[in-house]
Short mmCIF file of C-alpha atoms and ligand atoms in Angstrom, two decimals:
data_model
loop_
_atom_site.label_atom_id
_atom_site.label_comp_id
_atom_site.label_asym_id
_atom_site.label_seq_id
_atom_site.Cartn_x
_atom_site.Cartn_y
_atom_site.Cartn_z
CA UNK A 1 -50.15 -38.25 144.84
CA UNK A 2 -48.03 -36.80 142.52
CA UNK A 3 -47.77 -37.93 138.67
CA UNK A 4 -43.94 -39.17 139.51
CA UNK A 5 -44.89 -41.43 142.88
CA UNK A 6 -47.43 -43.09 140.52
CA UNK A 7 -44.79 -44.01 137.36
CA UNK A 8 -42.82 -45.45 140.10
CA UNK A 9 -45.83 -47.27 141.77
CA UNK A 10 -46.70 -48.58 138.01
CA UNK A 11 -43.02 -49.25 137.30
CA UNK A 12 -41.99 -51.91 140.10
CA UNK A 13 -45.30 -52.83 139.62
CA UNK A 14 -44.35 -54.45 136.45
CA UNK A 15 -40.87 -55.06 137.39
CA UNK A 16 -42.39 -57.11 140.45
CA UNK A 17 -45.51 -58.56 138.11
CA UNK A 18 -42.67 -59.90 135.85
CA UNK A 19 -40.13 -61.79 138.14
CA UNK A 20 -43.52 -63.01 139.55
CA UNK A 21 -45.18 -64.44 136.91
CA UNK A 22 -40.68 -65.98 135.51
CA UNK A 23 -40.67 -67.91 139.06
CA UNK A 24 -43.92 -69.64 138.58
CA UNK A 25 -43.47 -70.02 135.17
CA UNK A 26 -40.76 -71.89 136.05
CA UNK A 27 -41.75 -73.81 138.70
CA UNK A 28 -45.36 -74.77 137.17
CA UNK A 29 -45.55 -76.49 134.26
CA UNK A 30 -48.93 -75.69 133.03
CA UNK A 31 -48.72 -72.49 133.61
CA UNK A 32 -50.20 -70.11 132.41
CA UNK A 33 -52.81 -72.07 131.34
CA UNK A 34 -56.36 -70.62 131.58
CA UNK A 35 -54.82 -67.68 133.41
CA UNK A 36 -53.12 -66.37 130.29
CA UNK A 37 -55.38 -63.71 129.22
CA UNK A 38 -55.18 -62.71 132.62
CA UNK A 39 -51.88 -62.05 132.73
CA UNK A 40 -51.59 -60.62 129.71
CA UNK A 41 -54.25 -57.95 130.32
CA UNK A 42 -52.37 -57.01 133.51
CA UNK A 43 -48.95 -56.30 131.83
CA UNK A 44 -51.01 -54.85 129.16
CA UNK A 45 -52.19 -52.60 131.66
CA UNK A 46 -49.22 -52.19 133.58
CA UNK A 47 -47.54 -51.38 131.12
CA UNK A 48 -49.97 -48.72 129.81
CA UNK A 49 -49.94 -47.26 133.41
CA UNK A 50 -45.99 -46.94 133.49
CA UNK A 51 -45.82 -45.48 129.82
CA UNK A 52 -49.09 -42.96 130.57
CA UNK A 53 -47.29 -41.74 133.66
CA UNK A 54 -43.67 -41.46 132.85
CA UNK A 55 -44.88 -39.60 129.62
CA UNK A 56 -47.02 -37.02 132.17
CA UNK A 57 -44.34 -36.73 134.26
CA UNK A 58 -41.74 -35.54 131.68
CA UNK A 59 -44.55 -32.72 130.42
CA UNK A 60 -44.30 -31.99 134.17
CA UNK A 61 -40.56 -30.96 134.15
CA UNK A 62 -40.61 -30.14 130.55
CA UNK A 63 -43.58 -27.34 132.07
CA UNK A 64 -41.52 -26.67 134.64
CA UNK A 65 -38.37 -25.84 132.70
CA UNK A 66 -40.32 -23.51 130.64
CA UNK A 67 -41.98 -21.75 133.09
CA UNK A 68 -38.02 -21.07 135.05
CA UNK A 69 -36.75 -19.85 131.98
CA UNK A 70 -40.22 -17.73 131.37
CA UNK A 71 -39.88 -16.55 135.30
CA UNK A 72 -36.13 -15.56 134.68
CA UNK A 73 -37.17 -13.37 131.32
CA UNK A 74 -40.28 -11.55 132.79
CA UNK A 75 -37.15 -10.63 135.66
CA UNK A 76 -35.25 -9.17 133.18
CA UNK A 77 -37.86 -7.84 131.12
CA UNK A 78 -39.19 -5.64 134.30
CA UNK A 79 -35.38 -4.70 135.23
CA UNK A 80 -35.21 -3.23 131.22
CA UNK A 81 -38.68 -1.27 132.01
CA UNK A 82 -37.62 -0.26 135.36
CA UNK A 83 -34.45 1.45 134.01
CA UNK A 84 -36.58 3.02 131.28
CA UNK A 85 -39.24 4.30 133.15
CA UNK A 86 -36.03 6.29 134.96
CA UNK A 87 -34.93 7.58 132.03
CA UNK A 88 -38.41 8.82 131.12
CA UNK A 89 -40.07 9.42 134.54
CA UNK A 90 -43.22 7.77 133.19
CA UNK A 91 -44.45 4.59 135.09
CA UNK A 92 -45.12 1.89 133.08
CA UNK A 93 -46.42 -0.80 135.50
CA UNK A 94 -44.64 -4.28 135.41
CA UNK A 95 -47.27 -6.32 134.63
CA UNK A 96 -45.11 -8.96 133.97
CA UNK A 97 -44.60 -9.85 137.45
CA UNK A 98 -48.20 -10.75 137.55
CA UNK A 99 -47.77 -12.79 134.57
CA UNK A 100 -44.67 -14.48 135.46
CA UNK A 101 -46.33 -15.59 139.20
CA UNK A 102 -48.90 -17.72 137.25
CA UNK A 103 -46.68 -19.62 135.17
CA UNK A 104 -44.86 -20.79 137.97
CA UNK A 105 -47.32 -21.82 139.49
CA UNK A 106 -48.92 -24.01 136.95
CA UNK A 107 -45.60 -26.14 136.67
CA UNK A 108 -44.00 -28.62 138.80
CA UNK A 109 -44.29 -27.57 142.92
CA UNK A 110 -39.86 -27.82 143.68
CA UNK A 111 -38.79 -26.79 140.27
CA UNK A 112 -41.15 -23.73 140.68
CA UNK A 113 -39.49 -22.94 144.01
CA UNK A 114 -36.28 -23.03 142.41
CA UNK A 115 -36.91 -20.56 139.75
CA UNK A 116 -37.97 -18.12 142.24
CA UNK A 117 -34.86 -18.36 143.82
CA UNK A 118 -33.16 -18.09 140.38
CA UNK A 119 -34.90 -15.05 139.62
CA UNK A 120 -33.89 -13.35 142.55
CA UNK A 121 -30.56 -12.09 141.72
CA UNK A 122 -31.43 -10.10 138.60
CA UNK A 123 -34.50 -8.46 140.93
CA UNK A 124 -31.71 -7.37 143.12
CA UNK A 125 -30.30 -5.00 140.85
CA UNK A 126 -33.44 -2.98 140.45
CA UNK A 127 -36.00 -2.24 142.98
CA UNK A 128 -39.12 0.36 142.89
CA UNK A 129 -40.68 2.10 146.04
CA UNK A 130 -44.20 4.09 145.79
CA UNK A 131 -44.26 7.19 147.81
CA UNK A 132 -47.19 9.80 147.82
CA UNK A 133 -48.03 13.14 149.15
CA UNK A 134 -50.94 13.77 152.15
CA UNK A 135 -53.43 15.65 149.76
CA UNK A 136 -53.78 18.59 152.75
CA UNK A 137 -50.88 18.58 154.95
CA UNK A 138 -47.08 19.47 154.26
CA UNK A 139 -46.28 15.53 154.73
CA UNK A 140 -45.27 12.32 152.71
CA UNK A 141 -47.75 9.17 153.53
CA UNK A 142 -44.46 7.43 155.34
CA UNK A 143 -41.27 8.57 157.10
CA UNK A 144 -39.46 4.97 156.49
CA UNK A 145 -38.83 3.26 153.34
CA UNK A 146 -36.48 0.32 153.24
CA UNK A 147 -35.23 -1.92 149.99
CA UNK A 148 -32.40 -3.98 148.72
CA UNK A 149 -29.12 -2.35 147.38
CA UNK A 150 -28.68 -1.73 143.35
CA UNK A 151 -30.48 0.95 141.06
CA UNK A 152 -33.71 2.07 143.60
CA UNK A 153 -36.56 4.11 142.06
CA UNK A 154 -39.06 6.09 143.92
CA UNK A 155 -42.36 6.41 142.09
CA UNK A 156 -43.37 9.45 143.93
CA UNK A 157 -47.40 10.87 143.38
CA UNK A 158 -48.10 14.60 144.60
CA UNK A 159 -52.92 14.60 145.07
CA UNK A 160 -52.22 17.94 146.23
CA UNK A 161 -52.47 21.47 144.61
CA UNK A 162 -49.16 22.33 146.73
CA UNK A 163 -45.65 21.73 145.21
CA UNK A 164 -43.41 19.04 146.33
CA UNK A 165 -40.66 16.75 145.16
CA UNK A 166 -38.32 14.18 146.09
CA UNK A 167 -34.59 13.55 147.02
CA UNK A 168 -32.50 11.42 148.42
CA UNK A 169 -29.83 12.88 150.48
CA UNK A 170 -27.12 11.14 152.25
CA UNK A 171 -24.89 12.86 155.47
CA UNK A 172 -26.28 16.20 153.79
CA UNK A 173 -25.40 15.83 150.22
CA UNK A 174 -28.43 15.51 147.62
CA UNK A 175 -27.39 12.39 145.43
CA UNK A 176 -30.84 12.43 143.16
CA UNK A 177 -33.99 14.52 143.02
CA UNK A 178 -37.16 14.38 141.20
CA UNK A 179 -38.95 17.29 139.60
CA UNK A 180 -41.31 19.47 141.91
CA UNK A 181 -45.12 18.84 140.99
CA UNK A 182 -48.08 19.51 142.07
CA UNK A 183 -50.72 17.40 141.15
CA UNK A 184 -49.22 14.97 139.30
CA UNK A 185 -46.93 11.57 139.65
CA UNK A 186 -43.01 11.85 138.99
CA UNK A 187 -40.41 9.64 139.75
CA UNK A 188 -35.78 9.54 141.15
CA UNK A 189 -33.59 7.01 140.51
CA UNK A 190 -30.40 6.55 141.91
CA UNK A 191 -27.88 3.68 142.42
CA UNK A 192 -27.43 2.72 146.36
CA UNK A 193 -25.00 0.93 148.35
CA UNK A 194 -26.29 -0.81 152.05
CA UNK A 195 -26.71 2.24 154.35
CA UNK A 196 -29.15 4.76 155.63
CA UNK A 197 -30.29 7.82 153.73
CA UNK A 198 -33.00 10.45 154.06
CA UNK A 199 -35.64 11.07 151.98
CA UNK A 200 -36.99 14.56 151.75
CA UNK A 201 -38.99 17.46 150.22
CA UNK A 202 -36.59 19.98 148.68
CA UNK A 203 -39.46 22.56 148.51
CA UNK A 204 -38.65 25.33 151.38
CA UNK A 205 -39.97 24.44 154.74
CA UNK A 206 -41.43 21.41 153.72
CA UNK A 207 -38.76 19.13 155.53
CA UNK A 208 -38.43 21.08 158.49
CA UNK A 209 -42.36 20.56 158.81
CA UNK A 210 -41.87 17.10 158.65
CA UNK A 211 -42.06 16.09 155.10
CA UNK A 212 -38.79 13.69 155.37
CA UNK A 213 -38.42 9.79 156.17
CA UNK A 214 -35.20 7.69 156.65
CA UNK A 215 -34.88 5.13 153.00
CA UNK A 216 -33.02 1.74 154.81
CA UNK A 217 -30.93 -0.07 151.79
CA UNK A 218 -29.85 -3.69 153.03
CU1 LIG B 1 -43.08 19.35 149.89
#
């Protein structure tokens, strides 16, 4: 039972205890009589009920506010690293997301819902893809990627002691491409409308033997 059923449980509780206890009050003259400490200890605790819960169940969407707003920075914080680690090619890991999960979690179950719905939008604008060499053939580990449209980063890692790279080619025309490595982890970035590109190895040969996959942006 949640901490907001129970402060309205306590609350017409009282609200019933009290038009109760006016109609006999009324009605009986010698009341309350020997009952009085009684009553009084049940509105006491009544009251103490209603108070106790309706002060827990602000915290609750007091928590829950904080943890939308903290949901919607960590989004905006991993968009900032996102574009960064573009810039620099490095790959900074968003830990955040981790981070933000939790908190939403610990606050109130609908309002959490919500901010993941909230948070949504700015995730759209940035999106991250892993992609990684076979260590001993002339291949990539998948020939289909798919992601949502905006800025789209492909962490590519090369295991093997043969050089490849990355690009992202649409009807033909190279749009991005990543250094060639061997050994090593690099990354592309590009900005993608909804449509269907390829994603190859620029090296010589090394698409024609297969080292290509179709990237899917909704
Ligand atoms: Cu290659």
């Amino acid at each position: 039972m949640s901490v907001e059923t129970l402060f309205y449980i306590c609350g017409s509780a009282l609200v019933v205890s009290a038009l109760v206890v006016s109609a006999i009050g009324l009605k009986v003259r010698t009341f309350p009589g020997k009952v009085a400490p009684l009553i009084a200890l049940w509105f006491i605790a009544l009251i103490g009920c209603t108070t106790t819960f309706g002060v827990l169940h602000s915290q609750d969407e007091a928590e829950a506010r904080a943890s939308e707003l903290a949901a919607a920075g960590e989004e905006v914080e991993k968009v900032d690293s996102d574009s960064l680690e573009a810039e620099e090619g490095g790959e900074a890991e968003a830990g955040g997301e981790a981070e933000a999960g939790g908190e939403a979690e610990a606050g109130g179950e609908a309002e959490a819902g919500e901010a993941g719905g909230e948070a949504k939008p700015a995730g759209a604008a940035a999106s991250t893809l892993k992609l990684a060499a076979d260590p001993s053939e002339i291949a990539y580990d998948t020939t289909s990627l798919s992601t949502k449209a905006g800025n789209v980063t492909i962490d590519f890692t090369n295991p093997a002691p043969i050089e490849h790279d990355v690009a992202i080619e649409e009807g033909g025309k190279i749009l991005a491409k990543s250094e060639t490595i061997t050994d090593g982890k690099t990354s592309v970035s590009v900005d993608l409308k909804p449509g269907s590109y390829t994603f190859l190895c620029t090296v010589p040969g090394h698409a024609e033997a297969g080292m290509e996959g179709t990237l899917t942006v909704r």
